[in-house]
Each structure stands twice: as structure tokens, then as C-alpha cells.
Coordinates of C-alpha atoms in Angstrom, one line a residue:
X1 CA 113.9 99.6 84.0
X2 CA 115.0 95.8 83.4
X3 CA 112.2 93.8 84.9
X4 CA 113.6 91.5 87.3
X5 CA 110.7 89.7 88.6
X6 CA 106.7 89.3 88.1
X7 CA 104.5 87.8 91.3
X8 CA 101.2 86.4 90.7
X9 CA 99.2 86.3 94.3
X10 CA 95.6 85.1 94.1
X11 CA 93.3 86.8 96.4
X12 CA 89.4 86.5 97.0
X13 CA 86.9 88.7 98.2
X14 CA 83.3 88.0 98.6
X15 CA 80.5 90.2 96.6
X16 CA 77.7 91.6 98.8
X17 CA 75.2 89.8 96.6
X18 CA 75.8 87.6 93.7
X19 CA 76.1 89.1 90.4
X20 CA 73.9 87.0 87.8
X21 CA 73.7 87.5 84.5
X22 CA 73.0 85.0 80.9
X23 CA 76.2 83.5 80.8
X24 CA 76.8 82.8 84.6
X25 CA 76.8 84.3 87.9
X26 CA 79.7 85.4 90.6
X27 CA 79.6 85.1 94.0
X28 CA 83.3 85.8 95.2
X29 CA 85.9 87.9 93.5
X30 CA 88.6 85.2 92.9
X31 CA 91.1 87.4 91.2
X32 CA 95.1 87.8 90.9
X33 CA 97.0 90.4 92.0
X34 CA 100.3 91.1 89.2
X35 CA 103.1 92.8 90.4
X36 CA 106.1 93.7 87.7
X37 CA 109.8 94.6 89.8
X38 CA 112.2 96.2 88.2
X39 CA 116.2 96.4 89.0
X40 CA 115.5 100.0 89.8
X41 CA 113.2 99.0 93.3
X42 CA 109.8 100.1 91.4
X43 CA 106.8 97.9 91.6
X44 CA 104.1 98.2 88.7
X45 CA 100.6 96.7 89.8
X46 CA 97.2 95.4 88.0
X47 CA 94.5 93.0 88.7
X48 CA 93.4 89.8 86.6
X49 CA 90.0 88.7 86.9
X50 CA 89.6 85.5 85.4
X51 CA 86.2 84.9 83.7
X52 CA 86.2 81.0 83.0
X53 CA 82.6 81.4 81.4
X54 CA 83.2 84.0 78.6
X55 CA 86.9 83.3 78.1
X56 CA 87.9 80.3 79.8
X57 CA 90.6 81.7 82.3
X58 CA 90.5 80.3 85.9
X59 CA 92.5 81.8 89.1
X60 CA 94.5 78.7 89.3
X61 CA 95.1 79.2 85.4
X62 CA 96.3 82.6 85.4
X63 CA 98.6 82.1 88.6
X64 CA 100.2 78.7 86.1
X65 CA 100.2 80.6 82.9
X66 CA 102.1 83.9 84.4
X67 CA 104.5 81.9 86.9
X68 CA 105.5 79.0 84.5
X69 CA 105.5 80.6 80.8
X70 CA 104.9 84.3 81.2
X71 CA 107.7 85.6 83.8
X72 CA 110.1 84.0 82.2
X73 CA 109.5 85.6 79.0
X74 CA 109.5 89.1 80.3
X75 CA 112.4 88.9 83.0
X76 CA 115.5 90.8 82.0
X77 CA 113.4 93.1 79.5
X78 CA 113.1 96.6 79.7
X79 CA 109.5 98.5 80.7
X80 CA 110.0 100.0 76.9
X81 CA 110.2 96.5 75.3
X82 CA 106.7 96.4 75.2
X83 CA 106.7 95.4 71.6
X84 CA 109.0 92.6 72.4
X85 CA 107.1 91.5 75.6
X86 CA 103.5 91.1 73.3
X87 CA 105.1 89.3 70.8
X88 CA 106.3 86.9 73.4
X89 CA 103.4 86.7 75.4
X90 CA 101.3 86.1 72.1
X91 CA 103.4 82.8 71.0
X92 CA 100.7 81.5 74.0
X93 CA 97.0 81.3 72.9
X94 CA 94.5 82.8 74.9
X95 CA 94.9 83.7 78.5
X96 CA 93.5 87.4 77.9
X97 CA 93.3 88.5 81.5
X98 CA 96.9 87.3 82.5
X99 CA 98.4 88.8 79.6
X100 CA 96.5 92.3 80.2
X101 CA 97.2 92.6 83.8
X102 CA 101.1 91.9 83.1
X103 CA 100.6 94.9 80.6
X104 CA 99.1 97.3 82.3
X105 CA 101.8 96.0 85.7
X106 CA 104.4 97.1 83.1
X107 CA 102.8 100.6 82.3
X108 CA 102.4 101.3 86.0
X109 CA 105.9 100.9 86.7
X110 CA 106.9 102.8 83.8
X111 CA 104.9 105.5 84.7
X112 CA 106.4 105.4 88.1
X113 CA 109.8 105.3 87.2
X114 CA 109.5 108.4 85.1
X115 CA 107.0 110.3 87.5
X116 CA 104.2 110.2 85.2
X117 CA 100.5 109.4 85.5
X118 CA 99.7 106.5 83.1
X119 CA 96.9 108.3 81.6
X120 CA 99.6 111.1 80.4
X121 CA 101.6 108.4 79.0
X122 CA 98.9 107.2 77.0
X123 CA 97.2 110.5 75.8
X124 CA 96.1 112.5 78.5
X125 CA 93.0 113.9 77.4
X126 CA 91.4 114.3 80.3
X127 CA 91.0 113.2 84.3
X128 CA 87.8 111.7 84.8
X129 CA 84.6 109.9 83.0
X130 CA 81.1 109.5 83.7
X131 CA 79.9 106.1 85.1
X132 CA 77.7 103.5 84.3
X133 CA 76.4 101.1 86.6
X134 CA 75.4 97.4 85.4
X135 CA 72.4 96.0 86.7
X136 CA 72.4 92.6 87.3
X137 CA 69.1 90.0 87.1
X138 CA 66.6 90.4 89.8
X139 CA 62.8 91.3 90.5
X140 CA 61.9 94.8 88.5
X141 CA 61.3 96.6 91.8
X142 CA 64.7 95.3 93.3
X143 CA 66.6 96.6 90.0
X144 CA 64.5 99.9 90.1
X145 CA 65.5 100.4 93.8
X146 CA 69.3 99.3 93.1
X147 CA 69.5 102.0 90.5
X148 CA 67.9 104.8 92.1
X149 CA 70.1 103.9 95.1
X150 CA 73.0 104.7 92.6
X151 CA 71.6 107.9 91.1
X152 CA 71.1 109.0 95.0
X153 CA 74.0 108.0 96.7
X154 CA 76.8 108.3 93.4
X155 CA 75.0 110.6 91.3
X156 CA 75.2 107.5 88.4
X157 CA 72.4 108.7 85.6
X158 CA 73.7 105.5 83.0
X159 CA 72.9 101.9 83.6
X160 CA 73.8 98.9 81.7
X161 CA 70.9 96.5 82.1
X162 CA 71.6 92.8 82.0
X163 CA 69.2 90.6 79.7
X164 CA 68.9 87.4 77.7
X165 CA 66.3 85.5 80.1
X166 CA 63.6 83.5 78.6
X167 CA 60.8 84.6 78.2
X168 CA 62.1 87.6 76.9
X169 CA 59.2 89.3 78.5
X170 CA 61.3 88.9 82.0
X171 CA 63.6 91.3 80.8
X172 CA 61.9 93.9 78.5
X173 CA 59.5 94.3 81.9
X174 CA 62.7 94.9 84.0
X175 CA 63.7 97.9 81.0
X176 CA 60.5 99.3 81.3
X177 CA 60.1 99.6 84.9
X178 CA 63.4 100.9 85.0
X179 CA 62.6 103.5 82.6
X180 CA 59.1 104.3 84.3
X181 CA 60.8 104.8 87.6
X182 CA 63.8 107.0 86.3
X183 CA 62.6 109.3 83.8
X184 CA 63.5 110.1 80.7
X185 CA 67.3 111.9 81.6
X186 CA 68.7 108.5 82.6
X187 CA 70.7 106.6 80.0
X188 CA 69.9 102.8 79.6
X189 CA 71.2 100.3 77.6
X190 CA 70.8 96.4 77.1
X191 CA 73.2 93.5 77.5
X192 CA 72.6 90.0 76.8
X193 CA 75.8 88.2 77.1
X194 CA 74.6 86.0 74.0
X195 CA 71.6 84.8 76.1
X196 CA 69.1 85.2 73.2
X197 CA 68.8 83.9 69.8
X198 CA 68.7 86.5 66.9
X199 CA 64.7 86.2 66.6
X200 CA 64.3 86.5 70.5
X201 CA 66.6 89.6 70.3
X202 CA 64.4 91.4 67.8
X203 CA 61.4 90.7 69.6
X204 CA 62.6 91.8 72.8
X205 CA 64.0 95.1 70.9
X206 CA 60.5 95.8 69.1
X207 CA 59.2 95.4 72.7
X208 CA 61.4 98.1 74.1
X209 CA 61.7 100.2 71.2
X210 CA 59.7 103.1 72.6
X211 CA 62.1 103.0 76.0
X212 CA 64.7 105.4 74.4
X213 CA 67.8 102.7 74.5
X214 CA 71.2 104.1 73.8
X215 CA 72.5 100.6 73.0
X216 CA 72.1 96.9 72.5
X217 CA 75.0 94.6 73.6
X218 CA 76.0 91.0 72.5
X219 CA 72.1 89.9 72.3
X220 CA 72.6 87.1 70.6
X221 CA 75.9 84.5 69.8
X222 CA 78.4 85.9 67.4
X223 CA 78.5 82.7 65.5
X224 CA 75.1 82.7 64.7
X225 CA 76.4 84.8 61.8
X226 CA 73.4 85.3 59.4
X227 CA 71.3 85.7 62.5
X228 CA 73.2 88.6 64.0
X229 CA 73.9 90.0 60.4
X230 CA 69.6 89.9 60.1
X231 CA 69.1 91.3 63.8
X232 CA 71.8 94.3 63.2
X233 CA 70.6 95.4 60.0
X234 CA 67.1 96.1 61.7
X235 CA 68.4 98.0 64.7
X236 CA 68.0 101.5 65.0
X237 CA 70.6 101.7 68.0
X238 CA 74.0 100.7 67.6
X239 CA 75.1 97.1 68.5
X240 CA 78.1 96.6 70.4
X241 CA 80.4 93.9 70.2
X242 CA 82.0 92.9 73.3
X243 CA 83.5 89.3 74.0
X244 CA 83.0 88.8 70.3
X245 CA 85.2 91.2 69.2
X246 CA 88.3 91.4 71.7
X247 CA 91.1 92.0 68.7
X248 CA 91.6 94.3 66.3
X249 CA 91.0 91.2 64.0
X250 CA 87.7 90.8 65.7
X251 CA 87.1 93.8 65.4
X252 CA 87.4 94.2 61.4
X253 CA 85.2 90.8 60.9
X254 CA 82.7 91.8 63.3
X255 CA 82.2 95.4 61.9
X256 CA 82.9 94.7 58.1
X257 CA 80.8 91.7 58.3
X258 CA 77.9 93.4 59.3
X259 CA 77.4 91.9 63.0
X260 CA 78.2 95.5 65.0
X261 CA 78.3 98.9 64.6
X262 CA 80.1 99.7 68.1
X263 CA 82.5 98.1 70.5
X264 CA 83.6 97.4 73.8
X265 CA 87.3 97.9 75.1
X266 CA 88.1 96.1 78.4
X267 CA 91.5 96.6 79.6
X268 CA 91.2 93.4 81.7
X269 CA 91.4 91.5 78.6
X270 CA 93.5 93.6 76.1
X271 CA 95.8 95.6 78.8
X272 CA 96.9 99.0 77.6
X273 CA 98.8 98.3 74.6
X274 CA 96.3 96.1 72.5
X275 CA 93.4 98.5 74.0
X276 CA 95.2 101.4 72.1
X277 CA 95.2 99.4 68.7
X278 CA 91.5 98.3 69.4
X279 CA 91.1 102.3 69.9
X280 CA 93.0 103.2 67.2
X281 CA 91.1 101.3 65.0
X282 CA 87.7 102.1 66.1
X283 CA 88.4 105.8 65.4
X284 CA 89.4 105.3 61.8
X285 CA 86.4 103.4 61.2
X286 CA 83.9 106.0 62.7
X287 CA 82.7 103.4 65.5
X288 CA 81.0 104.0 68.7
X289 CA 83.1 103.3 71.8
X290 CA 82.1 101.9 75.5
X291 CA 84.9 101.0 78.0
X292 CA 83.6 97.6 79.4
X293 CA 84.1 96.0 82.8
X294 CA 85.0 92.3 83.5
X295 CA 83.6 92.6 86.8
X296 CA 86.9 94.3 88.2
X297 CA 87.4 95.3 91.6
X298 CA 89.0 98.8 92.3
X299 CA 92.0 98.4 90.8
X300 CA 91.1 97.2 87.5
X301 CA 88.5 100.0 87.7
X302 CA 91.2 102.6 87.8
X303 CA 93.1 101.0 85.1
X304 CA 89.9 101.6 82.9
X305 CA 89.6 105.1 83.8
X306 CA 93.2 105.6 83.6
X307 CA 92.8 104.1 79.5
X308 CA 89.5 105.8 79.3
X309 CA 90.2 109.4 80.1
X310 CA 93.2 109.2 77.5
X311 CA 90.9 109.7 74.9
X312 CA 88.3 111.7 73.7
X313 CA 86.5 108.8 71.7
X314 CA 86.8 106.6 74.8
X315 CA 85.8 109.3 77.6
X316 CA 82.5 110.4 75.2
X317 CA 80.6 107.8 76.9
X318 CA 79.9 106.6 80.6
X319 CA 82.2 103.9 81.4
X320 CA 81.3 100.6 83.2
X321 CA 83.1 101.7 86.4
X322 CA 81.2 100.7 89.5
X323 CA 81.1 96.9 89.9
X324 CA 83.7 97.3 92.7
X325 CA 80.9 98.7 94.6
X326 CA 79.3 95.2 94.4
X327 CA 82.6 93.9 96.6
X328 CA 82.6 93.9 100.6
X329 CA 86.2 94.9 100.6
X330 CA 89.1 95.5 98.5
X331 CA 93.1 95.9 98.2
X332 CA 93.8 99.5 98.0
X333 CA 95.0 102.1 100.8
X334 CA 92.9 104.4 99.6
X335 CA 89.3 103.1 98.3
X336 CA 88.0 104.6 94.8
X337 CA 84.8 107.4 95.4
X338 CA 82.2 108.4 92.8
X339 CA 81.0 111.7 92.9
X340 CA 78.6 113.5 90.9
X341 CA 78.5 110.1 88.6
X342 CA 82.5 110.3 87.6
X343 CA 85.1 108.4 88.6
X344 CA 88.6 110.3 88.4
X345 CA 92.0 109.3 87.7
X346 CA 94.5 109.2 91.0
X347 CA 97.2 112.0 91.2
X348 CA 100.6 110.5 91.4
X349 CA 103.1 108.4 89.1
X350 CA 101.9 105.4 87.2
X351 CA 98.3 104.5 88.4
X352 CA 98.4 106.3 91.5
X353 CA 97.8 103.6 93.9
X354 CA 98.7 101.6 96.7
X355 CA 97.9 98.2 97.7
X356 CA 97.4 97.8 101.7
X357 CA 99.5 95.0 103.1
X358 CA 97.3 94.4 105.8
X359 CA 94.1 93.8 103.2
X360 CA 96.4 91.6 101.0
X361 CA 97.4 89.4 104.0
X362 CA 93.6 88.8 104.9
X363 CA 92.3 88.3 101.4
X364 CA 95.6 86.3 99.6
X365 CA 94.8 82.4 98.7
X366 CA 98.5 81.2 99.1
X367 CA 99.3 81.3 102.3

């Protein structure tokens, strides 16, 4: 079970339409496929989705740090020495997606070696999660139409609405149109990606107070310390810390400081090993948890549902598992499908997926 090599393969797949939100927009999924090889001939896989406008990583940066720093640090270790791996990777600051992809590929390789599903290794609570779909910036009618299409085709009834534009009425009008168009049986919550000030956020939430929102997420920057505490103290819905609360230390700081009352776990930035720590802390603090999405492809989305379905707390709410539907293609031999608003884990060892070699050859960027 010793690691013999780590591959990092860049690939690029266009989105059907640009995904737009307060912190940026994405036209092409420029991700990195990570493969961990062992001396047993097993290959574990995972996906690193760089997000330069949030964490500072780029595709080229992920490739460089894995090839020059991280791969030499983990080659020779056993798949069971995950704490040693985590300690070595932590010597290099930042690079969350690169670290997470290596960690998840190791878990996949371990599951394949032991002939056990990753979800069983992690906790094995259930085999599925309800799906939340993210709605990016657009005109109200177009966003309502997209939500209706997702409900009709995939049975999705939870929607995360991107907000954070100025004036705030642009976004409050969208959320109102969604509630009026979709009805009261649909769950809605908003994510500002730090786009508003605390006072703008308070104004927007007051305008939407009658719309039955589930959560509010990262409406204003976390470094506006006093403003965010003031905002959170007056809200009557849980305030989710996302990019401001990545590590257990971040979560502790934000929650005990009064700047958040719920958290988002994204395995794309904390892998399975560190996501476990964040989960256990959240459970101990009595926080609500949403499984988030880093605009992942199908492999990344499967990693999210594999982790989220492992625990009662993370499977309680709908997870953000549908952004792959916005991609024009993907790398898996058997594409993911959302049925009745749910996404299930795959049967088989590890993550239960295989990479299509023809698709990888078509989209890889290093040949």
C-alpha cells in the first residue's frame, strides 16, 4: 500500500454558459486530475478545481506545487499514513485544492485496495444526499426558468441564489421572483460571496424577510469584523461561513466571535481528512452544516456526496452537488445522474468511478 507516484494532469472543459457571482465568473473548468499510484498497482483519483479569486490557486500553480513539492513528500508513504502526509503537506502554506485532491485520491486508493467504499471508511451513514442547485447572476425570468427546469428534469427543490450586486434591489428582486415563481415548497438561500457591505446585507435581508430563506452565506467580508458581528446578531436565519472558515481554527474563530452560526464544508479545499475535523468540531459546537461546491466537475461532486453521505449532520441538508450540469462534458466513463432531487454514491470500491481515457486525451492540456 505504498505510494509510488503522484500524477497531476491539467484539463479544460468549457461551461455551457458563464457562471457569474460577486467574486468573479468562470467560463471554462480549468481543473487538475490527480492520480495516486501504489506498489499494488492501485490508482486513486481526485479532482483539484483551482479558484484564484477565492484561494489564489491557478491550474499552473496546482501542477507546480504537486510535481515539485507535494509528490516528493508523499511518495514512499503508506496509504494509512495520512497524518504524516497531512503534516508534510502543511509545511507549505496555502494551496488548499492541491492538498485536498491528493488527500482524496489517497482515500480512493485505500478504498480500492481494501475493496471498501470511501463512504464506508468515513462513516457509512447513508448512500445519498438531496441536491441543492446554484443559480448564478442573470435576469429574474432567466433564473426562475433555470430553477423550474432543474425541478422538472432532476427533481431539485433546493436552490442557492448568488447575490452581492449593487444596488441590492437587483438581487432581492430575483429572490422574490424565485419565491413567487416556485412556490413555498422550495427551499431558497442566498450567498453573497462577500459582495455587499454589512449595512447593504442588512438592508437586503430586511427586504427578503418575508421570503422564508433557509440561510444567508458570506454576505459581507469576514475581515469587516465588527460589521459582520453586527449583521449576524440581527439575523433570524443561520449565517453560513464558507471561504472565511476553511480550517477548524477558522471555524472556531468565526463562531465564537459571533461572525457565523453555520458552516460550509467543501472537500475540494479540505479533502476528506481535514473535512472530518471540521465536521467533528461543528458537531460538537451544535452548528448546522451545508456541503458546499467549488464549481466541481463530476468527480469532485462525487467526492462531496461520498463525504456528505457518511454522516448524519452533513446529510441532513441538501448539498451543492449539481454544478457539473453546467459543464459541456466530463471525464467519467459513467456520468452522474440526479434523480428525484438526489445524488447517490457509486457502488464499488473507493469512489467507484473510472476515468474515460478518450475524454481525458481530448481535454488534457499537457500534450
